[in-house]
Short mmCIF file of C-alpha atoms in Angstrom, two decimals:
data_model
loop_
_atom_site.label_atom_id
_atom_site.label_comp_id
_atom_site.label_asym_id
_atom_site.label_seq_id
_atom_site.Cartn_x
_atom_site.Cartn_y
_atom_site.Cartn_z
CA MET Q 1 4.13 15.80 14.64
CA ALA Q 2 3.12 14.61 11.19
CA GLU Q 3 2.91 11.00 10.09
CA TYR Q 4 4.54 9.94 6.83
CA GLY Q 5 3.00 7.84 4.09
CA TYR Q 6 3.96 6.83 0.57
CA LEU Q 7 2.27 7.98 -2.64
CA LEU Q 8 1.89 5.27 -5.30
CA SER Q 9 2.02 6.87 -8.75
CA CYS Q 10 -0.27 5.09 -11.22
CA GLU Q 11 1.05 7.40 -13.93
CA GLU Q 12 4.57 5.94 -13.72
CA HIS Q 13 4.14 2.32 -12.68
CA GLY Q 14 2.17 -0.78 -13.62
CA PRO Q 15 -0.03 -2.64 -11.14
CA ALA Q 16 2.52 -5.27 -10.09
CA GLU Q 17 5.14 -2.59 -9.46
CA LEU Q 18 2.70 -0.56 -7.38
CA VAL Q 19 1.88 -3.54 -5.18
CA GLU Q 20 5.57 -4.26 -4.65
CA GLN Q 21 6.21 -0.61 -3.77
CA ALA Q 22 3.42 -0.80 -1.20
CA ARG Q 23 5.14 -3.76 0.45
CA MET Q 24 8.49 -1.94 0.46
CA ALA Q 25 6.85 1.20 1.88
CA GLU Q 26 5.46 -0.73 4.83
CA GLN Q 27 8.81 -2.43 5.44
CA ALA Q 28 10.59 0.96 5.30
CA GLY Q 29 8.39 2.44 8.02
CA PHE Q 30 5.81 4.46 6.10
CA THR Q 31 2.46 4.32 7.88
CA ALA Q 32 -0.08 4.91 5.09
CA LEU Q 33 -0.56 4.79 1.33
CA TRP Q 34 -1.96 7.21 -1.21
CA ILE Q 35 -2.64 6.06 -4.76
CA SER Q 36 -3.35 8.30 -7.73
CA ASP Q 37 -6.45 7.77 -9.89
CA HIS Q 38 -5.89 8.51 -13.59
CA TYR Q 39 -7.13 7.42 -17.00
CA HIS Q 40 -4.08 8.92 -18.77
CA PRO Q 41 -0.56 9.67 -17.57
CA TRP Q 42 0.56 13.30 -17.71
CA CYS Q 43 3.06 12.55 -20.48
CA GLU Q 44 4.15 9.64 -22.66
CA ALA Q 45 7.40 9.22 -20.71
CA GLN Q 46 5.46 8.26 -17.59
CA GLY Q 47 3.83 5.52 -19.62
CA GLN Q 48 1.28 3.88 -17.30
CA SER Q 49 -2.24 4.30 -15.95
CA PRO Q 50 -3.78 1.15 -14.42
CA PHE Q 51 -7.35 1.16 -13.11
CA VAL Q 52 -6.99 2.25 -9.52
CA TRP Q 53 -9.80 0.12 -8.07
CA SER Q 54 -8.22 -3.08 -9.34
CA VAL Q 55 -4.90 -2.12 -7.78
CA ILE Q 56 -6.58 -1.30 -4.45
CA GLY Q 57 -7.98 -4.82 -4.35
CA ALA Q 58 -4.45 -6.17 -4.63
CA LEU Q 59 -3.18 -3.72 -2.01
CA ALA Q 60 -5.74 -5.04 0.45
CA GLU Q 61 -4.00 -8.43 0.29
CA ALA Q 62 -0.43 -7.15 0.08
CA THR Q 63 -0.22 -4.71 2.97
CA SER Q 64 -1.77 -3.82 6.33
CA LEU Q 65 -1.44 -0.07 5.72
CA PRO Q 66 -4.42 2.25 5.27
CA VAL Q 67 -5.07 3.29 1.65
CA GLU Q 68 -6.57 6.43 0.14
CA THR Q 69 -7.16 7.61 -3.42
CA ALA Q 70 -5.37 10.89 -4.15
CA VAL Q 71 -7.54 11.79 -5.78
CA THR Q 72 -10.64 10.40 -7.44
CA CYS Q 73 -12.90 12.65 -9.52
CA PRO Q 74 -16.47 11.37 -8.95
CA THR Q 75 -18.18 13.77 -11.34
CA HIS Q 76 -17.52 12.98 -15.02
CA ARG Q 77 -15.74 9.80 -16.03
CA ILE Q 78 -17.52 7.67 -13.40
CA HIS Q 79 -20.90 8.48 -11.85
CA PRO Q 80 -20.73 9.13 -8.08
CA ALA Q 81 -23.08 6.19 -7.42
CA VAL Q 82 -20.53 3.84 -9.01
CA VAL Q 83 -17.60 5.50 -7.21
CA ALA Q 84 -19.51 4.99 -3.96
CA GLN Q 85 -19.81 1.26 -4.66
CA ALA Q 86 -16.09 1.00 -5.49
CA ALA Q 87 -15.12 2.92 -2.35
CA ALA Q 88 -17.43 0.91 -0.08
CA THR Q 89 -16.08 -2.38 -1.40
CA SER Q 90 -12.50 -1.13 -0.96
CA ALA Q 91 -13.27 -0.18 2.64
CA VAL Q 92 -14.67 -3.66 3.32
CA MET Q 93 -11.63 -5.36 1.76
CA LEU Q 94 -9.28 -3.13 3.75
CA GLU Q 95 -11.30 -3.71 6.95
CA GLY Q 96 -12.03 -0.02 7.42
CA ARG Q 97 -8.56 1.20 6.45
CA PHE Q 98 -9.77 3.09 3.36
CA ARG Q 99 -10.46 6.77 2.80
CA LEU Q 100 -11.80 8.28 -0.40
CA GLY Q 101 -9.88 11.34 -1.55
CA VAL Q 102 -11.85 13.36 -4.10
CA GLY Q 103 -11.31 16.42 -6.26
CA SER Q 104 -12.88 18.32 -9.13
CA GLY Q 105 -10.62 16.59 -11.66
CA GLU Q 106 -8.67 17.42 -14.80
CA ALA Q 107 -9.75 17.33 -18.42
CA LEU Q 108 -6.81 14.95 -19.01
CA ASN Q 109 -8.83 12.14 -17.45
CA GLU Q 110 -12.43 13.32 -17.48
CA HIS Q 111 -12.94 14.40 -21.10
CA ILE Q 112 -12.80 10.88 -22.51
CA LEU Q 113 -16.57 10.35 -22.73
CA GLY Q 114 -17.02 13.52 -24.76
CA GLN Q 115 -18.81 15.49 -22.05
CA HIS Q 116 -18.41 19.25 -21.81
CA TRP Q 117 -15.62 20.27 -19.42
CA PRO Q 118 -17.23 23.04 -17.34
CA GLU Q 119 -15.72 26.08 -15.68
CA PRO Q 120 -14.20 25.70 -12.18
CA ALA Q 121 -17.21 26.96 -10.22
CA ILE Q 122 -19.49 24.39 -11.88
CA ARG Q 123 -16.95 21.61 -11.32
CA LEU Q 124 -16.95 22.40 -7.59
CA GLU Q 125 -20.75 22.50 -7.58
CA MET Q 126 -20.80 19.06 -9.18
CA LEU Q 127 -18.25 17.76 -6.67
CA GLU Q 128 -20.33 18.94 -3.71
CA GLU Q 129 -23.44 17.22 -5.06
CA ALA Q 130 -21.47 14.05 -5.81
CA ILE Q 131 -20.18 13.94 -2.22
CA ALA Q 132 -23.74 14.24 -0.91
CA VAL Q 133 -24.88 11.37 -3.17
CA MET Q 134 -22.03 9.10 -2.05
CA ARG Q 135 -22.65 9.81 1.63
CA GLN Q 136 -26.28 8.81 1.24
CA LEU Q 137 -25.27 5.55 -0.42
CA PHE Q 138 -22.66 4.75 2.23
CA THR Q 139 -25.52 4.36 4.75
CA GLY Q 140 -26.62 1.16 3.01
CA HIS Q 141 -30.15 2.52 2.68
CA ARG Q 142 -32.11 2.90 -0.54
CA VAL Q 143 -31.38 6.19 -2.21
CA SER Q 144 -33.22 8.21 -4.82
CA HIS Q 145 -31.71 11.54 -5.73
CA HIS Q 146 -32.81 14.01 -8.39
CA GLY Q 147 -30.36 16.87 -8.28
CA LYS Q 148 -29.03 19.53 -10.59
CA HIS Q 149 -26.23 17.33 -11.95
CA TYR Q 150 -26.98 13.73 -10.93
CA THR Q 151 -29.87 11.31 -10.80
CA VAL Q 152 -29.90 8.18 -8.66
CA GLU Q 153 -33.01 6.04 -8.76
CA ASP Q 154 -33.83 3.45 -6.11
CA ALA Q 155 -30.19 2.45 -5.51
CA ARG Q 156 -28.75 0.62 -2.53
CA LEU Q 157 -25.23 -0.54 -1.68
CA TYR Q 158 -25.42 -3.97 -0.08
CA THR Q 159 -21.70 -4.31 0.63
CA VAL Q 160 -20.75 -1.47 2.97
CA PRO Q 161 -18.22 -1.10 5.81
CA ASP Q 162 -19.30 -0.79 9.44
CA GLU Q 163 -18.64 2.96 9.31
CA PRO Q 164 -19.21 5.26 6.30
CA VAL Q 165 -16.13 5.81 4.15
CA PRO Q 166 -14.45 9.11 5.12
CA ILE Q 167 -14.25 11.57 2.22
CA ASP Q 168 -11.28 13.95 2.10
CA VAL Q 169 -11.51 16.83 -0.37
CA SER Q 170 -8.66 18.19 -2.46
CA GLY Q 171 -8.31 21.95 -2.78
CA PHE Q 172 -5.73 24.34 -4.23
CA GLY Q 173 -7.57 27.66 -4.62
CA PRO Q 174 -9.64 29.43 -1.95
CA ALA Q 175 -13.03 28.18 -3.22
CA ALA Q 176 -11.97 24.52 -3.26
CA THR Q 177 -10.28 24.85 0.13
CA GLU Q 178 -13.43 26.34 1.64
CA LEU Q 179 -15.49 23.55 0.08
CA ALA Q 180 -13.17 21.04 1.75
CA GLY Q 181 -13.71 22.78 5.07
CA ARG Q 182 -17.47 22.81 4.62
CA VAL Q 183 -18.13 19.25 3.42
CA GLY Q 184 -14.91 17.21 3.76
CA ASP Q 185 -13.79 14.81 6.47
CA GLY Q 186 -10.27 16.08 5.73
CA TYR Q 187 -8.31 18.33 3.40
CA ILE Q 188 -5.84 17.31 0.70
CA THR Q 189 -3.28 19.57 -0.96
CA VAL Q 190 0.26 19.37 -2.33
CA LEU Q 191 1.85 22.59 -1.08
CA PRO Q 192 3.07 23.24 2.49
CA ASP Q 193 0.78 26.27 2.67
CA ALA Q 194 -0.05 27.29 6.24
CA GLU Q 195 -2.55 29.90 4.98
CA ALA Q 196 -4.50 27.24 3.09
CA VAL Q 197 -4.54 25.03 6.19
CA ALA Q 198 -5.86 27.95 8.22
CA ARG Q 199 -8.53 28.68 5.58
CA PHE Q 200 -9.65 25.04 5.68
CA ARG Q 201 -9.91 25.04 9.45
CA LYS Q 202 -11.79 28.37 9.56
CA SER Q 203 -14.20 27.20 6.84
CA GLY Q 204 -15.48 24.33 8.97
CA GLY Q 205 -12.55 21.93 8.92
CA GLY Q 206 -11.74 22.56 12.57
CA ALA Q 207 -9.48 19.80 13.86
CA LYS Q 208 -10.06 17.47 10.90
CA ARG Q 209 -7.06 15.90 9.19
CA VAL Q 210 -4.92 17.83 6.73
CA LEU Q 211 -3.03 15.63 4.28
CA GLY Q 212 -0.22 16.69 1.96
CA GLY Q 213 1.63 15.07 -0.89
CA THR Q 214 5.07 15.84 -2.26
CA LYS Q 215 7.58 14.36 -4.69
CA VAL Q 216 11.29 13.65 -4.34
CA CYS Q 217 13.88 12.02 -6.55
CA TRP Q 218 16.44 10.00 -4.63
CA GLY Q 219 19.59 8.98 -6.48
CA THR Q 220 23.34 8.89 -5.97
CA ASP Q 221 23.77 11.34 -8.89
CA ALA Q 222 21.85 14.54 -8.10
CA GLU Q 223 22.14 15.89 -11.64
CA GLU Q 224 20.74 12.68 -13.11
CA ALA Q 225 17.91 12.82 -10.59
CA ALA Q 226 17.13 16.38 -11.67
CA ARG Q 227 16.99 15.27 -15.30
CA THR Q 228 14.59 12.50 -14.31
CA VAL Q 229 12.28 15.00 -12.62
CA HIS Q 230 12.38 17.28 -15.65
CA ARG Q 231 11.63 14.40 -18.02
CA LEU Q 232 8.77 12.87 -16.04
CA TRP Q 233 7.12 15.62 -14.00
CA SER Q 234 7.57 19.01 -15.68
CA SER Q 235 3.77 19.20 -15.69
CA ASP Q 236 3.84 19.94 -11.95
CA ALA Q 237 5.50 23.27 -12.73
CA LEU Q 238 2.97 24.45 -15.32
CA PRO Q 239 1.28 27.72 -14.32
CA GLY Q 240 -2.36 28.60 -13.80
CA GLU Q 241 -5.19 26.35 -14.95
CA LEU Q 242 -3.28 24.45 -17.64
CA VAL Q 243 -3.14 21.31 -15.49
CA GLN Q 244 -6.95 21.28 -15.28
CA THR Q 245 -7.70 22.17 -18.90
CA LEU Q 246 -5.21 20.39 -21.20
CA SER Q 247 -6.85 17.20 -22.41
CA ASN Q 248 -4.18 14.66 -23.41
CA PRO Q 249 -0.54 13.73 -22.79
CA ALA Q 250 0.57 15.16 -26.14
CA GLN Q 251 -0.69 18.62 -25.16
CA PHE Q 252 1.13 18.37 -21.84
CA GLU Q 253 4.34 17.45 -23.64
CA GLN Q 254 3.99 20.57 -25.78
CA ALA Q 255 3.45 22.74 -22.71
CA ASN Q 256 6.25 21.00 -20.80
CA GLN Q 257 8.76 22.32 -23.35
CA LEU Q 258 8.33 25.72 -21.68
CA VAL Q 259 9.40 24.35 -18.28
CA THR Q 260 13.12 24.53 -17.56
CA GLN Q 261 14.89 21.91 -15.47
CA GLU Q 262 15.51 24.54 -12.80
CA ARG Q 263 11.80 25.32 -12.57
CA ALA Q 264 10.78 21.63 -12.59
CA THR Q 265 13.09 20.84 -9.66
CA ALA Q 266 12.60 24.04 -7.66
CA SER Q 267 10.68 22.29 -4.87
CA VAL Q 268 11.81 18.70 -5.46
CA PRO Q 269 14.75 17.29 -3.46
CA CYS Q 270 17.11 15.60 -5.91
CA GLY Q 271 19.93 13.30 -4.82
CA ASP Q 272 20.94 11.55 -1.62
CA ASP Q 273 21.46 14.39 0.86
CA PRO Q 274 19.14 13.51 3.76
CA ASP Q 275 19.07 17.10 4.95
CA GLU Q 276 17.41 18.24 1.72
CA HIS Q 277 14.73 15.58 2.01
CA LEU Q 278 14.18 16.31 5.69
CA ALA Q 279 13.85 20.04 5.08
CA ALA Q 280 11.24 19.53 2.35
CA LEU Q 281 9.11 17.27 4.53
CA ARG Q 282 9.42 19.39 7.65
CA ARG Q 283 7.91 22.33 5.77
CA PHE Q 284 4.64 20.39 5.75
CA ASP Q 285 4.95 19.61 9.44
CA ASP Q 286 5.60 23.27 10.19
CA ALA Q 287 2.54 24.29 8.15
CA GLY Q 288 0.27 22.13 10.30
CA PHE Q 289 -0.18 18.96 8.24
CA ASP Q 290 -1.20 15.74 9.94
CA VAL Q 291 0.01 13.28 7.29
CA VAL Q 292 2.58 13.81 4.51
CA TYR Q 293 2.81 11.39 1.58
CA VAL Q 294 6.09 11.10 -0.33
CA SER Q 295 6.43 9.92 -3.93
CA GLN Q 296 9.74 8.79 -5.40
CA ILE Q 297 10.05 9.92 -9.02
CA GLY Q 298 11.60 7.45 -11.45
CA PRO Q 299 12.78 3.84 -11.34
CA GLU Q 300 15.10 3.96 -8.30
CA GLN Q 301 12.44 2.70 -5.93
CA ARG Q 302 14.41 0.16 -3.90
CA GLY Q 303 17.26 2.57 -3.25
CA PHE Q 304 14.75 5.23 -2.20
CA PHE Q 305 13.07 2.97 0.33
CA ASP Q 306 16.43 1.90 1.81
CA PHE Q 307 17.44 5.57 2.06
CA TYR Q 308 14.22 6.63 3.79
CA ARG Q 309 14.26 3.61 6.10
CA THR Q 310 17.78 4.34 7.34
CA ARG Q 311 18.43 8.07 6.82
CA VAL Q 312 15.16 10.01 6.75
CA LEU Q 313 12.20 8.45 8.55
CA PRO Q 314 14.07 7.77 11.81
CA GLN Q 315 14.93 11.48 12.08
CA LEU Q 316 11.40 12.59 11.22
CA THR Q 317 9.85 10.38 13.88
CA GLU Q 318 12.27 11.05 16.73
#
């Protein structure tokens, strides 16, 4: 049976709101937290993008739940040696309750320093090398690394947790999923895809954790909830590689005009029917996920947490 956590959306909410949501999530019965790591939101309507490592420091004081980034790109915007220091410090502050979720990133966040945005195969190659660099640094030993993509010279992390930070790898296509199986401590994805879970396990993942994230929009007016999803998260319904290659919120807003409300809400429960929410989450359980993280779209956060505390989580955990 899967566990259920809450996904804190840095694209939609400021740091104080995220910390308050974390408190409400723990009170509602969620058992873990994910937090997104962005430089830009997906569109102007979302309107936020706080620095994730600052927020994690606040979360360490506000909640006793485990925390994981979903996901950090350690290849372009921030060098993997610096990500390793941030992750190690977070793990110390959270007393071992931190996992680093990583992925190959999107141009939306990673283009900002003017570096070339490479093709997918190179991005995965960079991610694999970055993971190797971070694992070396998590030992607390001195590290020098002269690789194809990264150089680290005589570096040592002095503040490290008792155990190395686990690194879970995000994957959507076959190559990324197999990379997760080969080098990850767990697998992250956002679709209840049993075939992807099987590919991860056959590629070396074995019995390691599989973590999924999904969005819902609770509200007493289902049609209004659907409009909220369409306004804020049409980007989730864009096809192909657009999500990885568009470089700023304005471009996403142009592309989002092609997404109908029906398409934007096709896999998102909208409204206050507990059966719809339960069915969406159980699809992940049925596909073999170990932990499922839920994100409430829009401003109705308190109502969402009350609804899940009383109507959804008790049925999921029976």
